[in-house]
């Protein structure tokens, strides 16, 4: 990085205007922005507190901070240590996937507000490290059971953005042909299952996949993701208990962002650390800073090795935070501004980029190349989705039931 950036990070002077690349990202606003899009607000103005303009300005401020992946942060959150078994090439590749995840997420939020696709949008900004770092380390044919806020599970696994964008748009070129919910990212060719609308069904499916791997004698591993509130669901306990009894090759991840939609953590669990639940099922549990890429890498690496070697499951609680509402139609006014700001200071991307800089792996030229490649893929993905057709009514009932099965005539019932 430049000496100017280094001085900013040491906190010795006020942050200067953002670099050209970052400014371009922050100013991005398609001309077709409709009324209600944040870019129609004058953020330099000072709207009345509590007004719609005040809310929109705050949302845009957070987005501008989110896409500045090298911005300053408190020294107490600076990372130290090593990423065990991770080459320099892998560190930079993982960083690029995290940047891709962040910028893609921010772009989808804007497109949703412009009315470019139907439904709603579940932003993952702030908690990207929790799933992407784990799935990046998995084999392509390993099984991943994501939840509704797990874009990173697919990006970490390497699913091309064009398919994920087509999924958001519900177009025929998406993995399910445009017949399912936007933001339920998946792709069968990459081992990422289709998320279920019913919370924690993915937990059970991933447990079943792990059981299958063990029965077949394969060295594959499964992973499942859920939120803090989801640990109160019966499927959580049933899946964990079954995995513990059979010592299944699976890694369970609780993404504890403190809120189950609008329900605070203390109303869903009496535990300080949700990983303590693992004791009841007979396998290890660990709680870590989910915004510390190094901690996430090392914990998930150990859990994957444990699972793949036949030692059984691990439950990892990753303490993290989502910057925005449960979905983009949720103002999240049940959270205090102080709480949000405190967690924004722990943003995983600037912390990781600073560590890469300290390691001598990231400079302005390298960062510029990362951003350029990511922006190009995002633009290509959006064009792909918007040029893809919407599914016709004749497809609504297709693939509801199995249409073929080896040795069985499904239609004839024999």
Short mmCIF file of C-alpha atoms in Angstrom, two decimals:
data_model
loop_
_atom_site.label_atom_id
_atom_site.label_comp_id
_atom_site.label_asym_id
_atom_site.label_seq_id
_atom_site.Cartn_x
_atom_site.Cartn_y
_atom_site.Cartn_z
CA UNK A 1 0.00 0.00 0.00
CA UNK A 2 1.02 3.64 -0.22
CA UNK A 3 2.66 5.43 2.70
CA UNK A 4 -0.46 7.59 2.82
CA UNK A 5 -2.58 4.51 3.50
CA UNK A 6 -0.09 3.27 6.09
CA UNK A 7 -0.31 6.56 7.98
CA UNK A 8 -4.10 6.35 7.95
CA UNK A 9 -4.01 2.88 9.43
CA UNK A 10 -1.67 4.00 12.19
CA UNK A 11 -4.21 6.67 13.05
CA UNK A 12 -1.71 9.55 12.79
CA UNK A 13 -3.81 11.74 10.52
CA UNK A 14 -7.28 12.14 9.13
CA UNK A 15 -8.18 9.83 6.29
CA UNK A 16 -7.75 11.58 2.91
CA UNK A 17 -10.24 11.17 0.06
CA UNK A 18 -10.62 7.58 -1.11
CA UNK A 19 -8.37 6.25 -3.84
CA UNK A 20 -9.61 6.52 -7.41
CA UNK A 21 -10.67 2.87 -7.57
CA UNK A 22 -12.60 3.11 -4.31
CA UNK A 23 -14.19 6.41 -5.31
CA UNK A 24 -15.38 4.86 -8.55
CA UNK A 25 -16.98 2.03 -6.64
CA UNK A 26 -18.61 4.34 -4.10
CA UNK A 27 -20.03 6.60 -6.79
CA UNK A 28 -21.45 3.74 -8.86
CA UNK A 29 -25.08 4.51 -9.62
CA UNK A 30 -26.80 3.35 -12.81
CA UNK A 31 -28.65 6.07 -14.66
CA UNK A 32 -31.80 3.98 -14.48
CA UNK A 33 -32.02 4.36 -10.69
CA UNK A 34 -35.65 4.64 -9.74
CA UNK A 35 -37.24 6.80 -7.08
CA UNK A 36 -36.44 5.35 -3.68
CA UNK A 37 -32.93 4.26 -4.72
CA UNK A 38 -30.37 5.58 -2.27
CA UNK A 39 -28.49 7.36 -5.03
CA UNK A 40 -31.45 9.73 -5.47
CA UNK A 41 -30.75 11.15 -2.01
CA UNK A 42 -28.36 14.05 -1.50
CA UNK A 43 -26.14 12.60 1.20
CA UNK A 44 -24.40 15.94 1.67
CA UNK A 45 -27.65 17.38 2.95
CA UNK A 46 -28.72 16.93 6.56
CA UNK A 47 -32.25 15.49 6.55
CA UNK A 48 -34.32 15.55 9.68
CA UNK A 49 -33.41 12.83 12.16
CA UNK A 50 -35.70 9.84 11.83
CA UNK A 51 -36.85 10.81 8.34
CA UNK A 52 -36.76 8.56 5.29
CA UNK A 53 -33.91 10.64 3.91
CA UNK A 54 -31.95 10.17 7.11
CA UNK A 55 -32.40 6.40 6.90
CA UNK A 56 -31.41 6.25 3.22
CA UNK A 57 -28.35 8.42 3.80
CA UNK A 58 -27.20 6.14 6.59
CA UNK A 59 -27.70 3.09 4.39
CA UNK A 60 -25.59 4.64 1.65
CA UNK A 61 -22.90 5.66 4.14
CA UNK A 62 -22.61 2.05 5.27
CA UNK A 63 -22.41 0.83 1.70
CA UNK A 64 -19.62 3.29 0.92
CA UNK A 65 -17.69 1.99 3.92
CA UNK A 66 -18.41 -1.61 2.96
CA UNK A 67 -16.83 -1.36 -0.49
CA UNK A 68 -13.70 0.35 0.86
CA UNK A 69 -11.96 -2.91 1.73
CA UNK A 70 -8.72 -1.21 2.83
CA UNK A 71 -10.15 1.50 5.08
CA UNK A 72 -8.80 2.33 8.52
CA UNK A 73 -9.93 0.45 11.64
CA UNK A 74 -9.00 0.42 15.36
CA UNK A 75 -5.57 -1.07 16.11
CA UNK A 76 -7.09 -3.42 18.69
CA UNK A 77 -8.69 -5.35 15.83
CA UNK A 78 -5.45 -5.78 13.86
CA UNK A 79 -4.79 -9.42 13.02
CA UNK A 80 -1.66 -11.32 14.00
CA UNK A 81 -0.56 -14.90 13.62
CA UNK A 82 -0.49 -17.34 10.74
CA UNK A 83 -2.87 -19.20 8.45
CA UNK A 84 -1.83 -22.81 8.93
CA UNK A 85 -1.27 -24.73 5.71
CA UNK A 86 -2.22 -21.78 3.50
CA UNK A 87 0.12 -20.76 0.69
CA UNK A 88 0.65 -17.15 -0.33
CA UNK A 89 -1.23 -17.85 -3.56
CA UNK A 90 -4.19 -19.23 -1.60
CA UNK A 91 -4.23 -16.21 0.72
CA UNK A 92 -4.57 -13.84 -2.22
CA UNK A 93 -7.13 -16.06 -3.96
CA UNK A 94 -9.21 -16.17 -0.78
CA UNK A 95 -8.94 -12.39 -0.45
CA UNK A 96 -10.20 -11.99 -4.01
CA UNK A 97 -13.19 -14.21 -3.29
CA UNK A 98 -14.02 -12.16 -0.19
CA UNK A 99 -13.79 -8.93 -2.21
CA UNK A 100 -15.96 -10.52 -4.89
CA UNK A 101 -18.49 -11.49 -2.26
CA UNK A 102 -18.58 -7.99 -0.74
CA UNK A 103 -18.85 -6.04 -4.01
CA UNK A 104 -21.36 -8.45 -5.51
CA UNK A 105 -23.53 -8.21 -2.39
CA UNK A 106 -23.43 -4.41 -2.46
CA UNK A 107 -24.35 -4.40 -6.16
CA UNK A 108 -27.30 -6.74 -5.64
CA UNK A 109 -28.65 -4.47 -2.88
CA UNK A 110 -28.65 -1.56 -5.31
CA UNK A 111 -30.30 -3.56 -8.07
CA UNK A 112 -33.03 -4.68 -5.68
CA UNK A 113 -33.80 -1.10 -4.68
CA UNK A 114 -34.01 -0.18 -8.35
CA UNK A 115 -36.68 -2.83 -8.84
CA UNK A 116 -34.51 -4.88 -11.19
CA UNK A 117 -35.63 -8.17 -9.62
CA UNK A 118 -38.59 -9.34 -7.56
CA UNK A 119 -38.86 -10.69 -4.03
CA UNK A 120 -36.42 -9.44 -1.45
CA UNK A 121 -32.69 -9.52 -0.78
CA UNK A 122 -30.73 -10.93 2.17
CA UNK A 123 -27.43 -9.09 2.52
CA UNK A 124 -24.46 -10.84 4.08
CA UNK A 125 -22.27 -7.74 4.36
CA UNK A 126 -20.25 -7.92 7.57
CA UNK A 127 -20.19 -11.68 8.04
CA UNK A 128 -18.59 -12.88 4.80
CA UNK A 129 -15.70 -14.74 6.44
CA UNK A 130 -18.02 -17.14 8.25
CA UNK A 131 -18.89 -19.31 5.28
CA UNK A 132 -16.58 -18.38 2.40
CA UNK A 133 -13.37 -19.23 4.28
CA UNK A 134 -14.64 -22.72 5.10
CA UNK A 135 -16.05 -23.62 1.70
CA UNK A 136 -12.93 -22.29 -0.05
CA UNK A 137 -11.02 -25.13 1.63
CA UNK A 138 -13.49 -27.85 0.62
CA UNK A 139 -13.28 -30.14 -2.39
CA UNK A 140 -15.64 -29.46 -5.26
CA UNK A 141 -17.62 -32.66 -4.62
CA UNK A 142 -17.90 -32.06 -0.85
CA UNK A 143 -21.45 -31.23 0.26
CA UNK A 144 -22.43 -27.77 1.50
CA UNK A 145 -25.80 -27.08 3.15
CA UNK A 146 -26.27 -23.28 3.14
CA UNK A 147 -28.99 -21.20 4.72
CA UNK A 148 -30.69 -18.10 3.28
CA UNK A 149 -27.78 -15.75 4.12
CA UNK A 150 -24.96 -17.84 2.69
CA UNK A 151 -23.93 -16.25 -0.58
CA UNK A 152 -20.38 -16.77 0.65
CA UNK A 153 -20.81 -20.53 0.78
CA UNK A 154 -21.31 -20.55 -2.99
CA UNK A 155 -18.68 -17.91 -3.78
CA UNK A 156 -16.14 -19.65 -1.56
CA UNK A 157 -16.82 -22.93 -3.39
CA UNK A 158 -16.15 -21.20 -6.71
CA UNK A 159 -19.66 -20.99 -8.20
CA UNK A 160 -19.55 -18.44 -11.08
CA UNK A 161 -21.37 -15.19 -10.34
CA UNK A 162 -23.46 -15.42 -13.51
CA UNK A 163 -25.39 -18.38 -12.09
CA UNK A 164 -25.83 -16.69 -8.71
CA UNK A 165 -27.10 -13.51 -10.38
CA UNK A 166 -29.53 -15.50 -12.52
CA UNK A 167 -30.76 -17.08 -9.28
CA UNK A 168 -31.39 -13.64 -7.76
CA UNK A 169 -33.30 -12.66 -10.90
CA UNK A 170 -35.22 -15.98 -11.04
CA UNK A 171 -34.25 -16.58 -14.66
CA UNK A 172 -34.18 -19.79 -16.68
CA UNK A 173 -30.38 -19.86 -16.72
CA UNK A 174 -30.21 -20.21 -12.94
CA UNK A 175 -29.51 -23.68 -11.52
CA UNK A 176 -33.22 -24.27 -10.83
CA UNK A 177 -34.53 -22.67 -14.01
CA UNK A 178 -35.94 -19.64 -12.18
CA UNK A 179 -38.53 -21.50 -10.13
CA UNK A 180 -37.24 -20.84 -6.63
CA UNK A 181 -36.64 -18.00 -4.19
CA UNK A 182 -34.11 -15.27 -4.96
CA UNK A 183 -30.99 -15.36 -2.75
CA UNK A 184 -31.21 -19.11 -2.25
CA UNK A 185 -27.82 -19.58 -3.88
CA UNK A 186 -26.79 -23.05 -4.97
CA UNK A 187 -25.30 -25.12 -7.75
CA UNK A 188 -25.31 -28.94 -7.89
CA UNK A 189 -22.12 -29.11 -9.96
CA UNK A 190 -20.22 -27.41 -7.12
CA UNK A 191 -21.69 -29.44 -4.27
CA UNK A 192 -23.82 -26.58 -2.95
CA UNK A 193 -27.38 -27.69 -2.16
CA UNK A 194 -30.47 -25.58 -2.67
CA UNK A 195 -31.32 -23.78 0.61
CA UNK A 196 -34.68 -24.64 2.10
CA UNK A 197 -37.20 -21.95 2.97
CA UNK A 198 -37.86 -23.85 6.19
CA UNK A 199 -35.04 -22.90 8.56
CA UNK A 200 -32.53 -25.69 9.39
CA UNK A 201 -33.71 -28.22 6.81
CA UNK A 202 -30.24 -27.71 5.33
CA UNK A 203 -28.76 -28.90 8.65
CA UNK A 204 -30.58 -32.22 8.31
CA UNK A 205 -29.73 -32.60 4.60
CA UNK A 206 -26.02 -32.00 5.23
CA UNK A 207 -26.10 -34.51 8.08
CA UNK A 208 -27.66 -37.03 5.70
CA UNK A 209 -24.97 -36.36 3.11
CA UNK A 210 -22.28 -36.96 5.74
CA UNK A 211 -23.99 -40.22 6.71
CA UNK A 212 -23.97 -41.26 3.06
CA UNK A 213 -20.26 -40.50 2.74
CA UNK A 214 -19.53 -42.69 5.75
CA UNK A 215 -21.70 -45.57 4.50
CA UNK A 216 -20.01 -45.47 1.09
CA UNK A 217 -16.52 -45.21 2.56
CA UNK A 218 -15.78 -41.90 0.84
CA UNK A 219 -13.36 -39.30 2.17
CA UNK A 220 -15.77 -36.44 1.46
CA UNK A 221 -16.92 -33.97 4.10
CA UNK A 222 -20.18 -32.07 4.55
CA UNK A 223 -20.73 -28.62 6.05
CA UNK A 224 -23.90 -26.94 7.31
CA UNK A 225 -24.59 -23.32 8.26
CA UNK A 226 -27.18 -21.83 10.58
CA UNK A 227 -27.80 -18.72 12.65
CA UNK A 228 -27.95 -18.18 16.39
CA UNK A 229 -31.74 -18.36 16.46
CA UNK A 230 -31.70 -21.56 14.44
CA UNK A 231 -30.01 -23.41 17.31
CA UNK A 232 -33.39 -23.36 19.08
CA UNK A 233 -34.94 -25.43 16.29
CA UNK A 234 -35.47 -29.15 16.72
CA UNK A 235 -33.61 -29.93 13.49
CA UNK A 236 -30.43 -28.48 15.00
CA UNK A 237 -30.52 -30.94 17.89
CA UNK A 238 -31.63 -33.92 15.82
CA UNK A 239 -28.88 -33.38 13.25
CA UNK A 240 -26.15 -32.87 15.85
CA UNK A 241 -27.25 -35.86 17.91
CA UNK A 242 -27.30 -38.17 14.87
CA UNK A 243 -23.88 -36.91 13.75
CA UNK A 244 -22.43 -37.42 17.21
CA UNK A 245 -23.78 -40.96 17.54
CA UNK A 246 -22.39 -42.00 14.14
CA UNK A 247 -19.23 -39.83 14.23
CA UNK A 248 -20.10 -38.32 10.87
CA UNK A 249 -17.68 -36.31 8.69
CA UNK A 250 -19.37 -32.93 9.03
CA UNK A 251 -18.55 -29.39 10.14
CA UNK A 252 -21.41 -27.42 11.69
CA UNK A 253 -21.18 -23.62 11.71
CA UNK A 254 -23.33 -21.30 13.82
CA UNK A 255 -23.13 -17.75 12.49
CA UNK A 256 -24.02 -15.85 15.63
CA UNK A 257 -24.91 -12.32 14.51
CA UNK A 258 -26.85 -11.67 17.75
CA UNK A 259 -30.25 -11.35 16.08
CA UNK A 260 -32.73 -13.94 14.82
CA UNK A 261 -34.42 -11.46 12.50
CA UNK A 262 -35.62 -9.01 15.21
CA UNK A 263 -35.28 -11.39 18.17
CA UNK A 264 -32.17 -10.78 20.34
CA UNK A 265 -29.89 -13.63 21.32
CA UNK A 266 -30.82 -13.62 25.01
CA UNK A 267 -34.38 -14.60 24.08
CA UNK A 268 -33.27 -17.67 22.10
CA UNK A 269 -30.47 -19.02 24.29
CA UNK A 270 -29.23 -18.77 27.88
CA UNK A 271 -25.68 -19.72 26.86
CA UNK A 272 -22.79 -17.28 26.60
CA UNK A 273 -21.14 -19.49 23.98
CA UNK A 274 -23.43 -21.43 21.66
CA UNK A 275 -20.63 -23.88 20.94
CA UNK A 276 -21.22 -25.31 24.43
CA UNK A 277 -24.18 -27.16 22.93
CA UNK A 278 -21.71 -29.57 21.32
CA UNK A 279 -20.99 -31.16 24.72
CA UNK A 280 -24.47 -32.69 24.76
CA UNK A 281 -23.77 -34.47 21.47
CA UNK A 282 -20.33 -35.82 22.30
CA UNK A 283 -18.12 -33.84 19.95
CA UNK A 284 -15.95 -30.70 20.18
CA UNK A 285 -17.29 -27.16 20.01
CA UNK A 286 -15.35 -23.92 19.71
CA UNK A 287 -16.30 -20.23 19.67
CA UNK A 288 -14.23 -17.79 17.61
CA UNK A 289 -14.25 -14.26 16.22
CA UNK A 290 -16.09 -14.78 12.94
CA UNK A 291 -14.66 -11.51 11.59
CA UNK A 292 -11.06 -12.71 12.02
CA UNK A 293 -10.17 -14.47 8.77
CA UNK A 294 -7.10 -16.09 10.34
CA UNK A 295 -9.10 -17.53 13.24
CA UNK A 296 -11.81 -18.77 10.90
CA UNK A 297 -9.27 -20.36 8.57
CA UNK A 298 -7.44 -22.20 11.35
CA UNK A 299 -10.58 -23.40 13.13
CA UNK A 300 -12.29 -24.63 9.96
CA UNK A 301 -9.10 -26.23 8.66
CA UNK A 302 -8.76 -28.24 11.88
CA UNK A 303 -12.45 -29.21 11.76
CA UNK A 304 -12.22 -30.34 8.13
CA UNK A 305 -9.13 -32.41 8.87
CA UNK A 306 -10.85 -33.97 11.87
CA UNK A 307 -13.93 -34.86 9.81
CA UNK A 308 -11.97 -36.19 6.84
CA UNK A 309 -9.80 -38.40 9.05
CA UNK A 310 -12.84 -40.11 10.58
CA UNK A 311 -12.79 -38.39 13.97
CA UNK A 312 -16.30 -37.00 13.63
CA UNK A 313 -18.12 -33.64 13.74
CA UNK A 314 -17.12 -30.23 15.07
CA UNK A 315 -19.43 -27.35 16.00
CA UNK A 316 -17.96 -23.88 15.40
CA UNK A 317 -19.69 -20.75 16.67
CA UNK A 318 -18.55 -17.69 14.71
CA UNK A 319 -19.42 -14.43 16.43
CA UNK A 320 -20.20 -11.87 13.75
CA UNK A 321 -22.71 -9.24 12.67
CA UNK A 322 -24.83 -8.26 9.68
CA UNK A 323 -24.64 -4.55 8.85
CA UNK A 324 -28.14 -4.31 7.44
CA UNK A 325 -31.60 -5.64 8.20
CA UNK A 326 -32.71 -9.25 8.11
CA UNK A 327 -33.67 -8.48 4.52
CA UNK A 328 -33.68 -5.31 2.48
CA UNK A 329 -37.28 -4.57 3.49
CA UNK A 330 -36.27 -4.55 7.16
CA UNK A 331 -35.11 -1.17 8.58
CA UNK A 332 -33.54 -3.00 11.56
CA UNK A 333 -34.62 -0.23 13.93
CA UNK A 334 -34.62 -2.74 16.77
CA UNK A 335 -30.81 -2.38 16.93
CA UNK A 336 -28.97 0.61 18.38
CA UNK A 337 -26.66 2.74 16.23
CA UNK A 338 -23.88 2.23 18.78
CA UNK A 339 -24.13 -1.54 18.43
CA UNK A 340 -23.99 -1.37 14.64
CA UNK A 341 -21.04 1.04 14.62
CA UNK A 342 -19.09 -1.09 17.10
CA UNK A 343 -19.40 -4.12 14.85
CA UNK A 344 -18.69 -2.21 11.64
CA UNK A 345 -15.29 -1.37 13.16
CA UNK A 346 -14.57 -5.12 13.19
CA UNK A 347 -15.18 -5.50 9.43
CA UNK A 348 -13.34 -8.67 8.32
CA UNK A 349 -12.14 -7.36 4.95
CA UNK A 350 -10.04 -4.34 6.01
CA UNK A 351 -8.58 -6.43 8.83
CA UNK A 352 -7.56 -9.16 6.41
CA UNK A 353 -6.26 -6.75 3.77
CA UNK A 354 -4.10 -5.00 6.40
CA UNK A 355 -2.67 -8.36 7.47
CA UNK A 356 -1.89 -9.26 3.86
CA UNK A 357 -0.16 -5.91 3.52
CA UNK A 358 1.88 -6.57 6.65
CA UNK A 359 2.85 -9.94 5.15
CA UNK A 360 4.08 -8.20 2.01
CA UNK A 361 1.44 -9.84 -0.17
CA UNK A 362 -0.86 -6.93 -0.99
CA UNK A 363 -0.07 -3.55 -2.52
CA UNK A 364 -1.97 -0.97 -4.55
CA UNK A 365 -1.24 -2.69 -7.86
CA UNK A 366 -2.37 -6.09 -6.61
CA UNK A 367 -5.51 -4.62 -5.07
CA UNK A 368 -6.31 -2.77 -8.28
CA UNK A 369 -6.07 -6.01 -10.24
CA UNK A 370 -8.38 -7.77 -7.80
CA UNK A 371 -11.02 -5.05 -7.98
CA UNK A 372 -10.81 -4.84 -11.78
CA UNK A 373 -11.34 -8.58 -12.21
CA UNK A 374 -14.18 -8.64 -9.70
CA UNK A 375 -15.98 -5.66 -11.25
CA UNK A 376 -15.69 -7.20 -14.71
CA UNK A 377 -17.18 -10.51 -13.50
CA UNK A 378 -20.03 -8.68 -11.75
CA UNK A 379 -20.91 -6.68 -14.87
CA UNK A 380 -20.81 -9.82 -17.01
CA UNK A 381 -23.00 -11.64 -14.49
CA UNK A 382 -25.62 -8.89 -14.40
CA UNK A 383 -25.74 -8.78 -18.21
CA UNK A 384 -26.11 -12.57 -18.27
CA UNK A 385 -29.02 -12.53 -15.82
CA UNK A 386 -30.85 -9.62 -17.43
CA UNK A 387 -30.60 -11.19 -20.88
CA UNK A 388 -31.88 -14.53 -19.59
CA UNK A 389 -35.59 -15.29 -20.04
CA UNK A 390 -38.11 -15.62 -17.25
CA UNK A 391 -39.57 -19.11 -16.78
CA UNK A 392 -42.89 -19.84 -18.45
CA UNK A 393 -46.00 -21.02 -16.64
CA UNK A 394 -45.60 -24.46 -18.18
CA UNK A 395 -42.49 -25.04 -16.03
CA UNK A 396 -44.13 -24.39 -12.66
CA UNK A 397 -44.85 -28.05 -11.91
CA UNK A 398 -41.75 -29.50 -13.54
CA UNK A 399 -39.28 -31.30 -11.28
CA UNK A 400 -41.75 -31.32 -8.40
CA UNK A 401 -41.67 -35.12 -8.49
CA UNK A 402 -38.91 -37.45 -9.64
CA UNK A 403 -39.37 -38.18 -13.33
CA UNK A 404 -36.81 -40.92 -13.62
CA UNK A 405 -35.08 -43.39 -11.36
CA UNK A 406 -32.83 -46.32 -12.35
CA UNK A 407 -34.88 -49.50 -12.71
CA UNK A 408 -38.20 -47.81 -11.92
CA UNK A 409 -40.86 -46.37 -14.23
CA UNK A 410 -41.99 -43.33 -12.25
CA UNK A 411 -44.94 -42.42 -14.44
CA UNK A 412 -46.24 -46.00 -14.54
CA UNK A 413 -45.69 -46.43 -10.82
CA UNK A 414 -43.67 -49.64 -11.17
#
